[in-house]
Coordinates of C-alpha atoms and ligand atoms in Angstrom, one line a residue:
X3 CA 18.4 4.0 -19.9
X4 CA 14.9 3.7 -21.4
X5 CA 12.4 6.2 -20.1
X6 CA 10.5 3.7 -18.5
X7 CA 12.7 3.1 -16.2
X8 CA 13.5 6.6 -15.1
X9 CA 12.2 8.1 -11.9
X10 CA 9.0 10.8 -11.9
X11 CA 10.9 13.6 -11.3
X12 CA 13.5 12.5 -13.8
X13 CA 11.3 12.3 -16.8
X14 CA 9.5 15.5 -15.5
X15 CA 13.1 17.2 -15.5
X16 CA 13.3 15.5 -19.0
X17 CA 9.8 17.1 -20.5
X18 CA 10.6 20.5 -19.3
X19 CA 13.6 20.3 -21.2
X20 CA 12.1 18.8 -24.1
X21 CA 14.4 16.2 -23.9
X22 CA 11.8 13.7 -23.7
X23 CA 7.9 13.6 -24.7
X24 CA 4.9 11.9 -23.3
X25 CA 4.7 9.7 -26.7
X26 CA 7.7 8.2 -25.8
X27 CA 7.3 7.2 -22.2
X28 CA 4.1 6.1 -23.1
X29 CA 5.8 3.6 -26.0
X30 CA 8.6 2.5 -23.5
X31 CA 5.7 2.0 -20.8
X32 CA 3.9 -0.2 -23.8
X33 CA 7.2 -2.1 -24.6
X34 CA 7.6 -3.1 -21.5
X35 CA 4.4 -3.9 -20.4
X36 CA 4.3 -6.4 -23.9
X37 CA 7.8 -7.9 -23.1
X38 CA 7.1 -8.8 -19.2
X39 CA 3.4 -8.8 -18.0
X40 CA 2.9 -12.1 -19.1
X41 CA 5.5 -13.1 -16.8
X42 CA 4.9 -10.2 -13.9
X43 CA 1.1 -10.1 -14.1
X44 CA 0.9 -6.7 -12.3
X45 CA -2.1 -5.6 -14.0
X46 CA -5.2 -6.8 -13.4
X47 CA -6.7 -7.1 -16.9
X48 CA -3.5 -7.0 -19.8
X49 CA -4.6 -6.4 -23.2
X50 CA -1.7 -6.2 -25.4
X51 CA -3.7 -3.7 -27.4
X52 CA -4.5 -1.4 -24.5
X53 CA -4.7 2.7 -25.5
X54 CA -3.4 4.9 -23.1
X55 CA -5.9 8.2 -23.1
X56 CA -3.7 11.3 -21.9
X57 CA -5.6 14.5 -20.3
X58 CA -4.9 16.8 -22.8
X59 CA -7.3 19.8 -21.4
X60 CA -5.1 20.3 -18.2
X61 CA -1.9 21.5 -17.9
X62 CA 0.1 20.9 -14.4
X63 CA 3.1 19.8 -12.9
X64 CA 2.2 16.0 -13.7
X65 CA 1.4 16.8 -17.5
X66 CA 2.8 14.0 -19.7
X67 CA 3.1 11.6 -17.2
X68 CA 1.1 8.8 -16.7
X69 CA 0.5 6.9 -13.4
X70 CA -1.0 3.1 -12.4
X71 CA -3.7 3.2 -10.1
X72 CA -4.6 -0.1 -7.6
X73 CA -7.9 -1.4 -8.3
X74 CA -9.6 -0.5 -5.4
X75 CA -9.6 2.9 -6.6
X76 CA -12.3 4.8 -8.4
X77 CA -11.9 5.9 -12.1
X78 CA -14.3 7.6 -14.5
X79 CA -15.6 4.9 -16.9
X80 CA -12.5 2.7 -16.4
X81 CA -12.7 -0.4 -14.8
X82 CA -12.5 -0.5 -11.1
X83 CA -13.2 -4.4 -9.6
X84 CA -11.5 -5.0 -6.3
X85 CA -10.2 -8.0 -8.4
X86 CA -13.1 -9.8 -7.5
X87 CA -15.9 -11.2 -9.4
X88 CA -18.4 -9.4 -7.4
X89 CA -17.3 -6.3 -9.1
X90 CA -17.5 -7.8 -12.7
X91 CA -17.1 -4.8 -15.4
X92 CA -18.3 -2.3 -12.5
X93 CA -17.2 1.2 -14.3
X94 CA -17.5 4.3 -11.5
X95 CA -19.4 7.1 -12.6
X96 CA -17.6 9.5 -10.8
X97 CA -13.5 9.6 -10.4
X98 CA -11.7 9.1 -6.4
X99 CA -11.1 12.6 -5.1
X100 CA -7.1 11.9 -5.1
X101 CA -7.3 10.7 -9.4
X102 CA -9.1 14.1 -9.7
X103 CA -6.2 15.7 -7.7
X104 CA -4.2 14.2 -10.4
X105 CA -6.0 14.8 -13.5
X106 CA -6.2 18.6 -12.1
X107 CA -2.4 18.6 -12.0
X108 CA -2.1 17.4 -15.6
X109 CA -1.8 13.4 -15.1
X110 CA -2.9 11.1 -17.1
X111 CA -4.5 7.7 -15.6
X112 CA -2.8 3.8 -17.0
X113 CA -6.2 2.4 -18.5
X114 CA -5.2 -0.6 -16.3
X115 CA -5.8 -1.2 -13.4
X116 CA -2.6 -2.6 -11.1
X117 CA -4.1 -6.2 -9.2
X118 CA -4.8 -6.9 -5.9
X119 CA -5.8 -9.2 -3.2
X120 CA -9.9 -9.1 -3.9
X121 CA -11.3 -6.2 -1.7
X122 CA -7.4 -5.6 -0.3
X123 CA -7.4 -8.4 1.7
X124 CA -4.3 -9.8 1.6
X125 CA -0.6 -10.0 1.9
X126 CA 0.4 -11.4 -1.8
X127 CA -1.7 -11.0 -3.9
X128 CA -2.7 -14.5 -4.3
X129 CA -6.3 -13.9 -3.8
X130 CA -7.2 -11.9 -6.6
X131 CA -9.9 -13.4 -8.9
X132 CA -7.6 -12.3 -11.9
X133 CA -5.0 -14.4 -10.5
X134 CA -1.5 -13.8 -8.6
X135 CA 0.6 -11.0 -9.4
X136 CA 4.7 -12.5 -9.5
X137 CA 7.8 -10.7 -8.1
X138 CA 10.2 -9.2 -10.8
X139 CA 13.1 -10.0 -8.3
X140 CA 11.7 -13.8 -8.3
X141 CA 9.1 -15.0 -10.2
X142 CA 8.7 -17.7 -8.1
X143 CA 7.8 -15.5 -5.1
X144 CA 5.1 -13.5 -4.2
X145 CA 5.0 -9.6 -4.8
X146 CA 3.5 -9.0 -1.0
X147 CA 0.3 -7.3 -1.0
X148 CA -2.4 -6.4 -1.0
X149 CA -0.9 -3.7 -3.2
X150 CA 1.3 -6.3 -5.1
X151 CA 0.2 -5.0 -8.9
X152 CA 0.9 -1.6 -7.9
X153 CA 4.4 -2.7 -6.4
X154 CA 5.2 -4.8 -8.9
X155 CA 4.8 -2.6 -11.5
X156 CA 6.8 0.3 -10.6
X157 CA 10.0 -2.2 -9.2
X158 CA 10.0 -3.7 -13.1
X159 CA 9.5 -0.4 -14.7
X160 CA 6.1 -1.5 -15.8
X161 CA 5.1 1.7 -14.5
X162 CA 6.4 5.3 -13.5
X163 CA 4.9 5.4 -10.2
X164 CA 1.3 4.3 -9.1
X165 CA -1.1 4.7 -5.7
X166 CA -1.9 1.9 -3.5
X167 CA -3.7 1.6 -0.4
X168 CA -2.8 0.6 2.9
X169 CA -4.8 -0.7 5.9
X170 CA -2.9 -2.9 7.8
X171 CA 0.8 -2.7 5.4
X172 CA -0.6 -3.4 2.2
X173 CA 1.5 -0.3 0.7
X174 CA 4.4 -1.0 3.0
X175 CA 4.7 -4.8 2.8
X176 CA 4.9 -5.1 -0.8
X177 CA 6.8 -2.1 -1.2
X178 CA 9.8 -4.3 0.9
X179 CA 9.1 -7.4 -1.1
X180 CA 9.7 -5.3 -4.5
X181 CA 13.0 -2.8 -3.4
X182 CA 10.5 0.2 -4.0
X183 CA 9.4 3.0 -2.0
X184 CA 5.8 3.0 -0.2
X185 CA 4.4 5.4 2.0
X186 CA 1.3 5.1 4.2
X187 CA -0.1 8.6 5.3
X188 CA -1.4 9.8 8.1
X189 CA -5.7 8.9 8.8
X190 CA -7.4 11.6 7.6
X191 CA -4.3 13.3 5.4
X192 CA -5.3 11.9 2.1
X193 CA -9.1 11.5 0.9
X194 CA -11.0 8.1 1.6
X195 CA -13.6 9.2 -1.1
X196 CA -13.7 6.8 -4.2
X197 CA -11.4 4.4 -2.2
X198 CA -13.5 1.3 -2.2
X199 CA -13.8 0.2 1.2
X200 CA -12.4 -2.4 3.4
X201 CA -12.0 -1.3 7.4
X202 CA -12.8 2.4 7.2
X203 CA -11.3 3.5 10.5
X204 CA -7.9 2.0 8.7
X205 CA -7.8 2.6 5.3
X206 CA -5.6 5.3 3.4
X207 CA -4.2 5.7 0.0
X208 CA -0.8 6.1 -0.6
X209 CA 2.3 6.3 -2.9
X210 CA 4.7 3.5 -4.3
X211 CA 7.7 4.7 -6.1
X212 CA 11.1 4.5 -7.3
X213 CA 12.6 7.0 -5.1
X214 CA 11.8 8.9 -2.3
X215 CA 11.8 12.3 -4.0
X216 CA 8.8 11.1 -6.2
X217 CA 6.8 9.5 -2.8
X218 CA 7.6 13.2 -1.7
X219 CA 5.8 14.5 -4.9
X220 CA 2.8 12.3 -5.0
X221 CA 2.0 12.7 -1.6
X222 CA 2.0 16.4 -1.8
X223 CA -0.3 16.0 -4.7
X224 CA -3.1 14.0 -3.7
X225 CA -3.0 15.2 0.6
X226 CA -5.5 17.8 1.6
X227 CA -9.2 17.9 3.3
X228 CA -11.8 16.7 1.4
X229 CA -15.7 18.0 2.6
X230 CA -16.5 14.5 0.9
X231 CA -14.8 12.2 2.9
X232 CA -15.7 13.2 6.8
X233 CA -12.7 11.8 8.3
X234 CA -10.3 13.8 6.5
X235 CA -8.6 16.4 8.4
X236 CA -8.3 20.1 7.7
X237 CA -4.7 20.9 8.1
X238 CA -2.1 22.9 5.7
X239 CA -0.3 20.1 3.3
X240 CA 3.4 21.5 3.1
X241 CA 5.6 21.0 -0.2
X242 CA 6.9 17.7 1.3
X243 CA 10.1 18.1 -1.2
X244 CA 11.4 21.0 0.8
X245 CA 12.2 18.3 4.0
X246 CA 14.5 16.2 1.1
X247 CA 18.5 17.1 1.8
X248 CA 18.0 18.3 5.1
X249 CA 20.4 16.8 7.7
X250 CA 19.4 14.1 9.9
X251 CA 22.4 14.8 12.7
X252 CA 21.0 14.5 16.1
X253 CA 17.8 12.9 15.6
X254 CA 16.7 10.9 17.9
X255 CA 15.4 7.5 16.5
X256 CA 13.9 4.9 18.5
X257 CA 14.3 1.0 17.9
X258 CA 11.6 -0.9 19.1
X259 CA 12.6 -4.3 21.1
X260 CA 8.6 -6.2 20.3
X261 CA 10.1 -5.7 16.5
X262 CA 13.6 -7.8 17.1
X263 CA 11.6 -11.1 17.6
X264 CA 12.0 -14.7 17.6
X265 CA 10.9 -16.1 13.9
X266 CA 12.2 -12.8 12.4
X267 CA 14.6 -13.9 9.4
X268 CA 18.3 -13.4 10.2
X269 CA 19.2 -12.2 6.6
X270 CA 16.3 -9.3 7.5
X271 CA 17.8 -8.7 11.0
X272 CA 21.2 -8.3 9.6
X273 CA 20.4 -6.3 6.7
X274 CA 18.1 -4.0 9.4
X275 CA 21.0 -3.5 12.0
X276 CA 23.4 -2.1 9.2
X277 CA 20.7 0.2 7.9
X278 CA 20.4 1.5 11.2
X279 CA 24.3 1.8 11.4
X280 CA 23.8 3.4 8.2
X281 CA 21.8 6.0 10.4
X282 CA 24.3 6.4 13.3
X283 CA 27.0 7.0 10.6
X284 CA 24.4 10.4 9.4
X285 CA 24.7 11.7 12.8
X286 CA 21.5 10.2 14.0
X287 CA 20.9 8.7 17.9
X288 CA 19.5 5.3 17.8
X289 CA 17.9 4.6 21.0
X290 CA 16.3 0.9 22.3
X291 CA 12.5 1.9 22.9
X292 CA 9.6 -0.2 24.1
X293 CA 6.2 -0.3 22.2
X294 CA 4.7 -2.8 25.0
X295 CA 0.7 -3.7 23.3
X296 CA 2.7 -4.7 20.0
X297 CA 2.3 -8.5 20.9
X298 CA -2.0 -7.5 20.8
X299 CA -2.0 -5.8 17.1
X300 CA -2.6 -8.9 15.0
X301 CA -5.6 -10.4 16.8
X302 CA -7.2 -6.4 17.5
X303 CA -6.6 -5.8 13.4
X304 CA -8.3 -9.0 12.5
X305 CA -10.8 -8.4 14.9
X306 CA -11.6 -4.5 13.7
X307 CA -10.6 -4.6 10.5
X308 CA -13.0 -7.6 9.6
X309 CA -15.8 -6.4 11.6
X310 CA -15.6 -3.5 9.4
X311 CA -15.0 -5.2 5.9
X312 CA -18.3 -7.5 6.9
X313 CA -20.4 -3.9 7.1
X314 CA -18.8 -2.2 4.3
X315 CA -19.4 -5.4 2.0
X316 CA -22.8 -5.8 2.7
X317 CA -23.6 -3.7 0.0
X318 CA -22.5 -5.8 -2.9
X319 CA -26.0 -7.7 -3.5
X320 CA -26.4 -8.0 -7.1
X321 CA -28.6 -5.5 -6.7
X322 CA -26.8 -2.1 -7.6
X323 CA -22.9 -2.9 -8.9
X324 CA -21.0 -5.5 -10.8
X325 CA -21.7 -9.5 -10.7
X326 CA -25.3 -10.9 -10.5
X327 CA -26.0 -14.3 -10.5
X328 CA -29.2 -16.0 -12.0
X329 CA -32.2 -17.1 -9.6
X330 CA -35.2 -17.3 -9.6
X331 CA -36.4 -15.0 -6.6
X332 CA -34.7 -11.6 -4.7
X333 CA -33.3 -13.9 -1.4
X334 CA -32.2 -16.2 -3.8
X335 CA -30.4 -13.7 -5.8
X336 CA -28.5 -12.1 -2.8
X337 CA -27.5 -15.5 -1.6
X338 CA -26.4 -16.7 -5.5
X339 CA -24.7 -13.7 -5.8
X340 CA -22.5 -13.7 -3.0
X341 CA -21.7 -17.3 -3.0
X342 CA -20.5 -16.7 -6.1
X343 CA -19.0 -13.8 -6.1
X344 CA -16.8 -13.5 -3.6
X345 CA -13.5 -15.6 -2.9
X346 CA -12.8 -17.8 -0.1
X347 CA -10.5 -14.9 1.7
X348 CA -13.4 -12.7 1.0
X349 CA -16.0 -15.1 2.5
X350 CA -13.5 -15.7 5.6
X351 CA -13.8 -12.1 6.8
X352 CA -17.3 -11.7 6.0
X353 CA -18.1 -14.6 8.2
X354 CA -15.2 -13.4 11.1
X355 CA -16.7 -9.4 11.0
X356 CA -20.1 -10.8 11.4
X357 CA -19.7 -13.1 14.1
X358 CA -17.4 -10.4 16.4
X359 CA -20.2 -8.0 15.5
X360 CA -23.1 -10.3 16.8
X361 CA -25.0 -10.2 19.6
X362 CA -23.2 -11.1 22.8
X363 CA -19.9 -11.0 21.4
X364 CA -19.7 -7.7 20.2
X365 CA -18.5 -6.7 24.2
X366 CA -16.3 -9.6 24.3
X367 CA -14.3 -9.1 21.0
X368 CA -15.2 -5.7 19.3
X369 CA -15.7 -3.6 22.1
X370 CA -12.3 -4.9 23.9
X371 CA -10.3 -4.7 20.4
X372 CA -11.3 -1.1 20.3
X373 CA -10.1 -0.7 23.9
X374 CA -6.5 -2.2 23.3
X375 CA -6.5 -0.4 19.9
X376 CA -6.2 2.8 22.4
X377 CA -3.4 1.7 24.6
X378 CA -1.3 0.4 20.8
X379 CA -1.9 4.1 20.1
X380 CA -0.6 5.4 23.7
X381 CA 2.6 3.2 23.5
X382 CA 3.2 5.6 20.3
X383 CA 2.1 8.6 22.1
X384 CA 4.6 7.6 24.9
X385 CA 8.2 7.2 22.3
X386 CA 7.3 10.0 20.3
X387 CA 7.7 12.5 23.9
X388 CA 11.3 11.4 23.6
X389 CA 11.9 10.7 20.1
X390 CA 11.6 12.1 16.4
X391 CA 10.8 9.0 14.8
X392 CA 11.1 4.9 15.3
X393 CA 12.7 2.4 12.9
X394 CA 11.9 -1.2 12.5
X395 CA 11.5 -3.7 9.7
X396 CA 8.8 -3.4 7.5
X397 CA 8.1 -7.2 7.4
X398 CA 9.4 -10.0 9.5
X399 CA 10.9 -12.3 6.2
X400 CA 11.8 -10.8 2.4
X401 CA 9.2 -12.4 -0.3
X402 CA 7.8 -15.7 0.0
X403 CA 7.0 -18.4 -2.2
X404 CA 3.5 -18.6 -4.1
X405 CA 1.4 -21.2 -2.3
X406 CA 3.7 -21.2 0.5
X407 CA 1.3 -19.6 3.0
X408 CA -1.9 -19.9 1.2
X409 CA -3.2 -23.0 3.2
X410 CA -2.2 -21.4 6.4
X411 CA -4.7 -18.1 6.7
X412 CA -2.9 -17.7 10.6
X413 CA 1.1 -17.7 8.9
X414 CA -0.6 -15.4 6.0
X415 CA -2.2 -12.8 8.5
X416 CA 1.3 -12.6 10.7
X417 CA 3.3 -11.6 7.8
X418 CA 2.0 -8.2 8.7
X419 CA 2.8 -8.1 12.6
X420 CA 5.0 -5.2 11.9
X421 CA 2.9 -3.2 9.7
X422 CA 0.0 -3.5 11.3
X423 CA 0.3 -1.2 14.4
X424 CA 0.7 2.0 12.2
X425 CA -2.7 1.5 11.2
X426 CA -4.3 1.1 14.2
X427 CA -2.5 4.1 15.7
X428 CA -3.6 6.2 12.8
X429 CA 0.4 7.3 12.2
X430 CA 2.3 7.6 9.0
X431 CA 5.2 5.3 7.9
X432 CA 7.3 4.6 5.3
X433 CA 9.2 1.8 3.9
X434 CA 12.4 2.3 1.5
X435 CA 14.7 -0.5 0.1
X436 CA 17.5 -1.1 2.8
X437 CA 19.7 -3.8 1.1
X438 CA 18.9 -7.5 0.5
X439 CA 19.3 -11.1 0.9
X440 CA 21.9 -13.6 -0.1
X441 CA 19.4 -14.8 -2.8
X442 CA 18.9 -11.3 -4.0
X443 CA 15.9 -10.7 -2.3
X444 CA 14.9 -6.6 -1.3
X445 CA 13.9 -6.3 2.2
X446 CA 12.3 -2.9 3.4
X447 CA 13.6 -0.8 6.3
X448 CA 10.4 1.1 8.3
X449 CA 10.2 4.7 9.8
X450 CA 7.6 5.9 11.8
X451 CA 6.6 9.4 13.0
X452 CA 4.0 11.3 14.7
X453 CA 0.2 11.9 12.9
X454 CA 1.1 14.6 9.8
X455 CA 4.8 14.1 10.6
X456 CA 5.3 12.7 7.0
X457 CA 8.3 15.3 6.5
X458 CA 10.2 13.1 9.0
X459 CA 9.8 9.9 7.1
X460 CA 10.8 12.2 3.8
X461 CA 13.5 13.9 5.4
X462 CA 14.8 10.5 7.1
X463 CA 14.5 8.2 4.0
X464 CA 16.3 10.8 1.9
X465 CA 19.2 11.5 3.8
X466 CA 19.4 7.3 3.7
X467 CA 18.4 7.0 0.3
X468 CA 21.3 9.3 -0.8
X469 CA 24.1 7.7 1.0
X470 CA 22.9 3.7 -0.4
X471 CA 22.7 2.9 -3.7
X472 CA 19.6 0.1 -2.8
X473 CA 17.0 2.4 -4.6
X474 CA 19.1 2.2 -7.9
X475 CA 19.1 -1.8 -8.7
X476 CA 16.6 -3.0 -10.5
X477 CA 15.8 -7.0 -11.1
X478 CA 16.4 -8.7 -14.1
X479 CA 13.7 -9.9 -15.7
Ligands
LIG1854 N1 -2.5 -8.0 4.8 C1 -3.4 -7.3 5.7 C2 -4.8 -7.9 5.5 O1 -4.8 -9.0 4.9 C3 -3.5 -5.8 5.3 C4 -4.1 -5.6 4.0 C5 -4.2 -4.2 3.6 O2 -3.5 -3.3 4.2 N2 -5.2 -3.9 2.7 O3 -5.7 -7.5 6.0

């Protein structure tokens, strides 16, 4: 096997040895990168003479490994664009607390940057300016997104492992559609600061890798408070690999019924129930639960988390980063600017946030979406008195065709009706690669626990990981 293709934790066993240097992974990275991207498009701006910069002055756990970091994600003096025009050449003058958690344990940061929906908004990737990220396992289809570069990358060993963000599934969802690993933390467990962004009250930065062992890992790595992002929480961050092996015999897993729907693929459904099987065989109790506001979570997200983006994007002018378009006076530069750099999705939310914002319909929309946010929470509150953790799908279909949904915003923003929820209740979940489809598509099995609960999801998705082989078959490309 090439060293690209190898796990984290793998190569790290490899280096230690001195079986393996960072040279090397770095020149099976390259040859990889040369041989596919064109086809894959994961990264958002491939040079085929691209020079990796390694961190030579810090020595760590992560030293000699490299990692791909989503867009939206501040970098010292590297590129960091949302994928949109707006953010044209914008270079951060400071680095995202969690790269400086990994630069600090030794890692060294992929000059590229993996693409995205512009500004995260998105489920495939479709709307980024540099244009659409394709899935290894079918070129043809969409990678899921927003995180599709990120996902992409790691499921065609176009990268070790690399970060992604998730505010509504875009960590989860595309981790399904690619057969990788993708974990969305708890609010508040992993630092906002340097994450560009979208709905704040949603938002977190998370893992996507190859196995669950190396999602263990990375979370551990880049968790903790942070005095520079307010929201996060002060709260010991345990070695997350300790909860891998551990039995999972007499757990009590709940399945919710709002997640067995009508319009849910039956390939998915199938591949889900023997999963779950998978679980009973371990020892664990699989228990029909009810999460009754689940029917609410698409319209409350799209009300919240758009109200939010139109705030949080109100401060890309012309004025202080990125894109500015020509005019002849300061209104006229704003409104140049903004036509023309944003995209159409972009504009969509802008236009949505503003109007459930505005004056005499903040009550009727935002105010109400915050109230039912409460009572999705609750419903969580309620199954985690009687149970450990809940398992569902991580998205209603596997991987969809490019174009297929473009034209059709409404079928776009459901393909994250079972993602979405997490968000809103502020819980971790985590999706892992749970079989496939008769045409060889990956589909992604769901586990949810309680806020800083992440060792359940870790010591759940282990004990399935180890007794499947899903995590080990890669496309061919
Ligand atoms: N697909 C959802 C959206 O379009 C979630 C995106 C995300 O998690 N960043 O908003």
């Amino acid at each position: 096997m090439d060293l690209n293709q190898l796990t984290a934790h793998e190569l790290l066993d490899k280096l230690k040895k001195g079986q393996a240097v960072s040279k090397n992974i770095l020149d099976s990275l390259y040859a990889r990168i040369q041989a596919i991207e064109p086809k894959v498009k994961a990264y958002a701006r491939f040079k085929s003479d691209v020079k990796l910069s390694l961190n030579p002055q810090t020595s760590g756990l992560l030293t000699g490994l490299p990692i791909t970091i989503k867009d939206n994600i501040c970098t010292e003096g590297l590129n960091t664009e949302c994928c949109s025009k707006i953010l044209t050449n914008f270079r951060p003058p400071y680095d995202a607390t969690v790269i400086s958690k990994l630069k600090a344990a030794g890692s060294s940061i992929f000059p590229l940057k993996a693409n995205m929906d512009e500004f995260a908004f998105g489920s495939s990737t479709e709307n980024s300016y540099f244009g659409a990220t394709h899935n290894p396992w079918d070129l043809e289809c969409v990678p899921g997104g927003s995180s599709g570069g990120s996902a992409a990358a790691v499921a065609s060993d176009e990268a070790i492992w690399a970060l992604g963000s998730d505010t509504g599934g875009s960590i989860r969802q595309p981790a399904s559609f690619c057969g990788v690993v993708g974990l969305k933390p708890t609010y508040g467990r992993v630092s906002r600061f340097g994450l560009i962004a979208f709905a704040s009250s949603l938002d977190q930065i998370g893992p996507i890798t190859k196995d669950v062992e190396d999602a263990a890992m990375l979370t551990r790595i880049i968790s903790g408070y942070d005095p520079n992002d307010s929201t996060s929480v002060n709260q010991d961050v345990p070695d997350y690999t300790e909860s891998l092996g551990s039995e999972i015999k007499g757990l009590k897993i709940g399945i919710p019924k709002e997640y067995f729907i009508e319009g849910m693929d039956a390939q998915v459904k199938s591949v889900i129930e023997e999963a779950i099987n998978k679980l009973k065989s371990l020892g664990a109790v699989a228990n029909q639960v009810t999460l009754p506001h689940t029917q609410y979570a698409v319209p409350v997200y799209y009300i919240i988390a758009t109200a939010e983006a139109s705030s949080n994007l109100a401060r890309f002018d012309g004025v202080q980063y990125g894109y500015r378009a020509k005019s002849t006076s300061l209104i006229d530069m704003y409104k140049k600017t903004r036509a023309e750099g944003f995209g159409e999705e972009a504009k969509r939310r802008i236009i949505l946030g503003t109007f459930a914002l505005s004056h005499g319909y903040y009550d009727a929309y935002y105010l109400r979406a915050l109230k039912v946010r409460t009572l999705i929470k609750n419903d969580f509150d309620t199954v985690f008195k009687d149970f450990d953790c809940i398992v569902a799908p991580t998205s209603p279909t596997p991987a969809f065709k490019i174009g297929e949904r473009t034209q059709d915003p409404l079928k776009m923003y459901l393909s994250d009706i079972y993602t979405i929820s997490v968000n809103l209740a502020g819980i971790p979940a985590i999706s892992i690669p749970c079989g496939f489809t008769r045409n060889g598509l990956p589909v992604g099995l769901q586990i949810m626990a309680k806020p800083f609960n992440e060792e359940m999801l870790f010591r759940v998705a282990h004990a399935f990981e180890q007794n499947t082989e899903w995590h080990k078959i890669k496309p061919r490309l």
